[in-house]
XYZ file of C-alpha atoms in Angstrom:
449
model
C 18.465 -40.201 -8.043
C 16.293 -38.912 -10.756
C 14.512 -35.957 -9.992
C 16.385 -35.110 -6.963
C 18.497 -31.935 -6.370
C 22.228 -32.331 -5.220
C 21.074 -30.430 -2.162
C 18.141 -32.835 -1.144
C 20.646 -35.881 -1.737
C 22.964 -34.436 0.414
C 20.363 -33.743 3.462
C 19.050 -37.311 2.808
C 22.681 -38.618 3.347
C 22.887 -36.149 6.428
C 19.460 -37.444 7.730
C 20.847 -40.911 7.576
C 24.007 -39.842 9.316
C 21.784 -38.876 12.131
C 22.157 -35.167 12.317
C 19.064 -33.492 13.906
C 16.099 -32.614 12.055
C 16.792 -28.707 13.547
C 19.632 -28.240 11.098
C 17.191 -28.173 8.342
C 14.526 -26.083 9.860
C 13.734 -23.524 7.470
C 12.857 -20.648 10.154
C 16.489 -21.238 11.538
C 18.011 -21.571 7.853
C 16.169 -17.853 6.927
C 17.884 -16.538 10.380
C 21.032 -17.440 9.768
C 21.000 -16.146 5.911
C 19.170 -13.096 7.544
C 22.335 -12.466 9.816
C 24.133 -11.601 6.335
C 27.631 -12.750 7.822
C 27.827 -16.208 5.892
C 30.991 -15.883 3.815
C 32.442 -12.640 5.055
C 35.967 -11.516 5.899
C 37.375 -11.462 9.553
C 35.501 -8.696 11.649
C 37.581 -7.351 14.887
C 34.353 -7.179 16.733
C 34.171 -10.990 16.557
C 37.679 -11.811 16.703
C 38.204 -9.775 20.010
C 35.353 -11.651 21.764
C 36.508 -14.745 20.537
C 40.253 -13.902 21.533
C 38.861 -13.060 25.110
C 37.288 -16.406 25.649
C 40.369 -18.071 24.534
C 42.473 -16.024 26.943
C 39.796 -16.303 29.762
C 39.159 -20.148 29.735
C 42.690 -20.703 28.741
C 41.654 -23.199 25.986
C 43.701 -22.211 23.363
C 41.113 -21.823 20.371
C 37.986 -20.203 20.204
C 35.162 -19.842 17.143
C 32.179 -17.843 16.390
C 30.405 -19.817 13.870
C 27.316 -19.580 11.655
C 25.698 -22.891 10.575
C 23.352 -23.798 7.803
C 22.429 -26.902 6.209
C 25.779 -27.719 4.946
C 28.512 -25.987 6.772
C 29.640 -24.440 9.787
C 31.277 -20.997 8.768
C 33.969 -19.509 11.272
C 33.117 -15.686 11.291
C 35.729 -15.637 14.253
C 38.645 -18.541 14.641
C 41.477 -17.848 17.091
C 44.232 -20.447 17.334
C 43.504 -21.447 13.749
C 45.989 -20.322 11.212
C 43.490 -19.342 7.937
C 43.932 -16.518 5.621
C 41.326 -17.323 2.831
C 37.518 -17.481 3.702
C 37.015 -20.927 2.008
C 39.526 -22.297 4.882
C 37.175 -20.623 7.722
C 34.692 -23.448 7.352
C 34.164 -27.121 7.449
C 31.183 -29.511 6.549
C 28.270 -29.611 9.297
C 28.767 -33.196 9.728
C 32.328 -32.491 10.936
C 31.582 -29.970 13.606
C 30.090 -30.325 16.897
C 28.233 -27.355 16.011
C 25.017 -29.758 14.784
C 24.797 -31.330 18.484
C 24.600 -28.091 19.835
C 21.687 -26.939 17.363
C 20.226 -30.337 18.133
C 19.606 -28.935 22.042
C 17.550 -26.305 20.751
C 19.356 -23.774 22.557
C 20.842 -25.292 25.382
C 24.758 -25.336 25.808
C 27.035 -28.113 25.122
C 29.746 -28.858 27.346
C 32.123 -31.713 26.540
C 34.799 -32.405 28.821
C 36.430 -35.287 27.356
C 35.819 -35.770 23.748
C 37.172 -39.134 23.168
C 34.755 -41.010 26.042
C 31.915 -38.655 26.290
C 29.196 -40.794 24.307
C 28.091 -38.022 22.643
C 31.208 -37.339 20.520
C 32.872 -40.205 21.281
C 34.014 -41.732 17.475
C 32.758 -38.278 16.069
C 34.879 -37.696 12.619
C 36.355 -34.470 14.070
C 38.008 -35.409 17.391
C 41.097 -36.873 15.864
C 41.864 -34.577 12.821
C 40.898 -31.417 14.825
C 42.657 -32.467 18.006
C 39.709 -32.036 20.262
C 40.420 -32.824 24.061
C 37.332 -30.619 25.432
C 35.099 -28.609 23.611
C 32.439 -25.874 25.354
C 29.841 -23.861 23.600
C 26.726 -22.092 23.917
C 24.530 -20.974 21.320
C 24.048 -17.835 19.272
C 20.513 -17.055 19.136
C 18.784 -14.639 16.614
C 15.887 -12.449 18.131
C 13.075 -15.231 17.402
C 14.982 -17.617 19.445
C 16.060 -19.566 16.107
C 20.180 -21.113 17.050
C 22.460 -19.100 14.627
C 25.463 -21.353 15.472
C 27.874 -21.717 18.346
C 29.904 -19.379 20.546
C 32.572 -22.370 21.693
C 36.205 -23.042 22.871
C 38.036 -26.238 22.403
C 41.018 -27.711 24.656
C 43.537 -30.156 22.962
C 43.257 -32.432 26.584
C 40.415 -33.160 28.507
C 39.615 -30.823 31.048
C 36.928 -29.780 33.458
C 35.418 -26.539 32.507
C 34.751 -24.200 35.777
C 31.676 -22.107 36.477
C 33.671 -19.079 35.731
C 34.566 -20.520 32.149
C 30.874 -20.939 31.674
C 29.401 -17.718 33.172
C 32.047 -15.939 30.726
C 31.337 -17.962 27.664
C 27.604 -17.663 28.265
C 27.970 -13.883 28.648
C 30.337 -13.656 25.595
C 27.954 -15.376 23.492
C 25.352 -13.120 24.346
C 27.343 -10.511 23.517
C 27.890 -11.907 20.039
C 24.093 -12.543 19.721
C 23.377 -8.994 20.618
C 26.144 -7.571 18.051
C 24.299 -9.737 15.270
C 20.451 -8.577 16.411
C 21.948 -4.562 16.278
C 23.328 -5.006 13.282
C 20.120 -6.471 11.658
C 18.033 -3.872 13.269
C 20.318 -1.289 12.087
C 19.832 -2.806 8.361
C 16.072 -2.664 8.998
C 16.015 0.648 10.101
C 18.118 1.722 7.215
C 15.839 -0.011 4.819
C 12.944 1.220 6.452
C 14.325 5.022 6.122
C 14.916 4.422 2.588
C 11.253 3.137 1.912
C 9.945 6.007 4.107
C 12.244 8.339 1.835
C 10.805 6.971 -1.368
C 7.177 6.922 0.068
C 7.645 10.693 1.182
C 8.954 11.566 -2.330
C 5.957 9.796 -3.987
C 3.537 11.414 -1.815
C 4.773 14.924 -2.461
C 4.965 14.075 -6.188
C 1.265 13.038 -6.120
C 0.710 16.481 -4.523
C 2.549 18.696 -6.343
C 1.839 18.490 -10.293
C 5.711 17.862 -11.706
C 4.894 20.369 -14.548
C 2.037 23.008 -14.566
C -0.259 22.422 -17.699
C 0.191 24.798 -20.536
C -2.104 27.785 -20.690
C -2.085 29.547 -24.155
C -0.895 32.867 -23.927
C 0.114 32.562 -20.235
C 3.922 31.726 -19.152
C 3.531 29.381 -16.094
C 6.263 28.011 -13.426
C 6.343 26.455 -9.995
C 8.568 24.950 -7.675
C 8.703 22.877 -4.246
C 11.585 23.059 -1.823
C 11.429 20.542 1.132
C 12.574 21.778 4.566
C 15.936 20.788 5.334
C 16.392 18.418 8.609
C 18.957 19.331 11.063
C 21.087 16.308 11.926
C 18.663 14.002 9.094
C 18.980 12.614 5.796
C 15.463 11.499 5.645
C 12.647 13.390 3.945
C 9.454 13.761 5.756
C 6.279 14.733 3.316
C 5.051 18.052 4.124
C 1.731 19.692 3.576
C 2.502 22.190 1.282
C 0.635 21.604 -2.004
C -0.393 23.514 -5.648
C -2.638 23.089 -8.428
C -3.356 24.387 -11.422
C -6.610 23.247 -13.606
C -8.964 24.389 -16.071
C -12.317 24.319 -14.793
C -15.023 24.945 -17.634
C -14.499 26.932 -20.861
C -11.989 29.431 -20.796
C -11.868 29.510 -17.048
C -8.879 28.184 -14.861
C -8.725 27.427 -11.238
C -5.496 27.732 -9.061
C -4.940 26.883 -5.166
C -2.035 26.828 -2.918
C -2.203 25.246 0.208
C -0.367 24.451 3.486
C -1.514 21.759 6.069
C -0.402 22.217 9.806
C 2.314 19.807 10.540
C 3.952 17.022 8.236
C 3.763 13.210 7.737
C 1.242 11.191 6.421
C -1.768 13.013 8.239
C -0.681 15.899 6.500
C -0.232 14.368 3.161
C -4.053 12.911 3.384
C -5.351 16.326 4.559
C -3.524 17.823 1.443
C -4.451 15.349 -1.274
C -8.398 15.606 0.281
C -8.275 19.442 0.065
C -6.768 19.441 -3.589
C -9.159 17.118 -4.868
C -12.217 18.443 -2.799
C -11.470 22.290 -4.441
C -11.135 20.572 -7.774
C -14.690 18.833 -7.453
C -16.014 22.167 -6.227
C -14.573 23.994 -8.861
C -16.197 22.379 -11.694
C -19.305 24.759 -11.184
C -17.294 28.219 -11.762
C -18.032 28.798 -8.110
C -16.683 31.934 -6.778
C -13.373 31.266 -4.896
C -14.467 32.288 -1.450
C -17.599 30.196 -1.779
C -15.165 27.029 -2.717
C -13.226 27.505 0.177
C -16.209 27.663 2.564
C -17.085 24.641 1.248
C -13.992 23.134 1.727
C -14.079 24.272 5.336
C -17.403 22.644 6.041
C -15.740 19.307 4.363
C -13.109 19.398 6.717
C -15.066 20.356 10.072
C -17.597 17.630 8.894
C -15.126 15.124 8.544
C -13.233 15.828 11.711
C -9.835 16.494 10.004
C -6.936 16.099 12.014
C -5.085 19.322 10.865
C -6.262 22.695 9.546
C -4.708 24.225 6.741
C -4.220 27.872 4.988
C -5.155 27.860 1.403
C -5.699 30.546 -1.652
C -7.907 29.734 -4.113
C -8.025 31.646 -7.622
C -10.272 31.511 -10.434
C -9.114 33.531 -13.603
C -9.631 32.914 -17.222
C -7.406 34.489 -20.263
C -8.682 37.914 -21.908
C -7.443 39.623 -25.113
C -5.682 42.157 -22.713
C -4.201 39.467 -20.017
C -6.100 37.719 -17.338
C -9.175 38.588 -15.265
C -9.740 36.690 -12.147
C -10.499 36.654 -8.298
C -8.955 35.085 -5.519
C -9.917 34.542 -1.749
C -7.657 33.639 1.117
C -8.493 31.373 3.796
C -5.805 32.317 6.251
C -3.047 32.282 3.844
C -0.585 35.109 2.819
C -1.659 37.804 0.142
C -0.592 36.934 -3.356
C 1.710 39.365 -4.678
C 1.215 40.909 -8.560
C 4.545 42.374 -9.976
C 3.697 44.812 -12.458
C 5.540 45.389 -15.777
C 6.920 48.912 -14.510
C 8.359 46.578 -11.478
C 5.949 47.880 -8.685
C 4.424 45.198 -6.483
C 0.953 44.824 -4.969
C -0.650 42.346 -2.518
C -4.066 40.824 -3.327
C -6.394 39.389 -1.098
C -8.299 40.013 1.972
C -7.608 38.161 5.310
C -9.689 35.287 5.679
C -9.826 32.788 8.460
C -8.085 29.278 8.784
C -9.780 26.477 7.282
C -10.981 23.471 9.152
C -11.364 24.974 12.159
C -14.008 27.877 12.622
C -17.697 27.819 11.258
C -18.968 29.718 9.855
C -15.824 31.239 8.003
C -15.058 34.535 6.800
C -13.995 34.691 3.331
C -13.982 37.360 0.819
C -13.484 37.190 -2.837
C -10.998 40.049 -4.439
C -10.342 40.926 -8.167
C -7.191 41.166 -10.045
C -6.310 41.917 -13.622
C -2.966 41.499 -15.079
C -2.032 43.155 -18.388
C 1.171 42.008 -20.759
C 4.189 42.198 -18.332
C 2.707 41.481 -15.095
C 3.200 38.570 -12.875
C 1.030 36.908 -10.104
C 2.860 35.070 -7.432
C 1.282 32.511 -4.887
C 3.690 30.777 -2.123
C 3.620 29.593 1.043
C 4.881 30.602 4.279
C 8.419 28.997 3.714
C 9.297 31.767 1.769
C 8.415 34.812 4.383
C 9.540 32.870 7.262
C 13.014 31.556 6.069
C 15.172 31.446 9.192
C 18.935 30.928 9.800
C 20.492 27.359 9.928
C 20.291 25.939 13.463
C 23.672 26.828 14.996
C 24.315 29.656 12.823
C 25.413 32.270 15.639
C 23.539 34.634 17.914
C 24.156 37.188 15.001
C 21.991 35.523 12.556
C 19.418 33.775 15.072
C 16.867 36.338 14.480
C 17.867 36.754 10.593
C 14.159 35.888 8.865
C 13.472 36.518 5.372
C 10.240 37.914 5.728
C 7.366 39.576 4.105
C 9.498 42.731 2.960
C 12.164 40.697 1.590
C 10.117 38.993 -0.500
C 8.595 41.946 -1.811
C 12.135 43.627 -2.517
C 13.472 40.163 -4.053
C 10.156 39.764 -6.319
C 10.710 43.669 -7.492
C 14.180 42.356 -8.513
C 12.894 40.161 -11.054
C 11.287 42.927 -13.284
C 11.119 41.698 -17.069
C 12.081 38.207 -16.103
C 9.617 35.615 -17.230
C 7.879 33.132 -14.744
C 10.152 30.276 -14.655
C 13.314 32.889 -14.428
C 11.449 34.417 -11.392
C 10.834 31.648 -9.525
C 14.390 30.366 -9.570
C 15.409 34.149 -8.736
C 13.314 33.827 -5.151
C 14.731 30.226 -4.696
C 18.447 31.244 -5.155
C 17.794 34.120 -2.855
C 16.363 32.159 -0.341
C 19.449 29.672 -0.313
C 21.909 32.407 -0.548
C 20.292 34.115 2.441
C 20.391 31.110 4.619
C 23.159 29.026 3.178
C 20.876 26.623 1.316
C 19.387 25.572 4.668
C 15.315 25.604 4.469
C 13.676 25.963 7.840
C 10.310 25.249 6.288
C 9.007 23.471 2.924
C 8.598 26.255 0.344
C 5.866 26.327 -2.529
C 5.864 28.758 -5.143
C 3.732 29.218 -8.380
C 3.750 32.262 -10.879
C 1.342 33.174 -13.536
C 2.914 35.575 -16.226
C 1.243 37.746 -19.079
C 3.894 37.734 -21.816
C 4.927 41.527 -23.053
C 5.029 40.961 -26.816
C 7.108 44.183 -27.025
C 9.882 42.849 -24.838
C 12.405 40.566 -26.279
C-alpha cells in the first residue's frame, strides 16, 4: 500500500479482524509505554502475585500482561515454560486480552472458552488449550487499561466468588505496584530537575569567577549546606558580588537571606541587582543599604536579609574604602604582620525595620593586608547530627575564625579561602551545617615571594 507504513497496514488489518478501537487509543498506548515494563526481565514481585493467583484458584496458569497495539507482553507468566523475553508474548489478536481492553475497565470472565460466544472460534483456544479464562484489568493512574491480570484453566469451570475476589484484589495490587514505580520514577526525575535548578539558581547568584582588579588579589567560594539523609540540594540565600561602580571605584557586597528555596533565591537576586543599580552613583555604603531596606519593605519582601556592602578604590599604597553592616557579621582585616581586626559598626537587619540604623566605617589595606567577608556559616558551623553528646555544642565560632585567619598570614587570597574551607571541613568531618560564602581581597606584597 503506497504511502502507508507497515504499522498502519497492520492496524488496518487488525481493525478488519474486529479488534476493539480502544486497543489503539493514544492515551492508553502512552500509558502502557510509560510503565517502562515492556520487554523487561521477569521480576519477583509480579511472579509472586501471579503464582499466588494460580495457587488460590487452582488454575495452573497465571499472567501479568501489558498490551500495546500489536502484542500482549507477559511481564509474569506462571505455568508456561519460557526463558527468553521474546518468547514471553504473543500477537495481540491471539490473546483474550484485547477482549478485556474492549470492555473499558470491566473484567472478562469466561467459564467455557469453546462455547462462550465471545471466545468461540478464537485462534488461541486450541493452541493455548484454554478451557476457562478469568481476567481483571490492570489500570493506569488515569484509568487507562494497561493489560490484564488473568488465570487460565485447561478445562471449562465455574469461577467461584472467592476466586474472582482474589483475582480482583491481586490485579489492584499489580496496578498499585506499577503506579508506585511510576511515581517513584517521576519523583526521582523531579528531584534531579530541582537539583539542576538549585545549582543554576545558585550559580546565577554567585559569580563563578570574580572579576580581575588590577593590582588586587581576589578569591571567593561558596559551600552549600549538607542535608541530613538527603541527596538533593536546596538553593540557599547566601550571595556575593564584586563589580566596578564608577571610574576606579568598585563595589563589594555579601549577603545572607533568611531561609532557603525559591523565595530566598528571589530576594537574593533582587538585593544583588538593586545594590548594583544604587552603587552606580558611588553612594556611601550605608546609603546603599538604607535604600535596599526601603525597597524591601515597600515591596513587602517575604524574607529579611543581612548584608555587608563595601565601596573601595585601589590607591598607590593599596586600597582605600568604607563599608556598612546591615545586620551582618563584621569584615575581618588580616594585616601583613598577622594581626586581625574587625571592621564595621553593627547595623539593623534589612527588610524589617524603618528607618534603618546603618553606619559607614572606613578601612585601608596596605601591601600584605587582606580583607575577608563571610556569611555566618563560617562562624556557626556545628557538628554533624548524631556526632555524639561530646560534640553536640562544638561550634566553630568567631574566635575560631579569627585564629584560622591569623594562621594564613602570608597566604594569597585563594590560599586563604582554601585554608579556611579546609579547616571548617576538618573540624566537622566534611559536614556543612549552613551555606558558607567567603570572599577575600588582598593587596600583594611586592617584597614577598
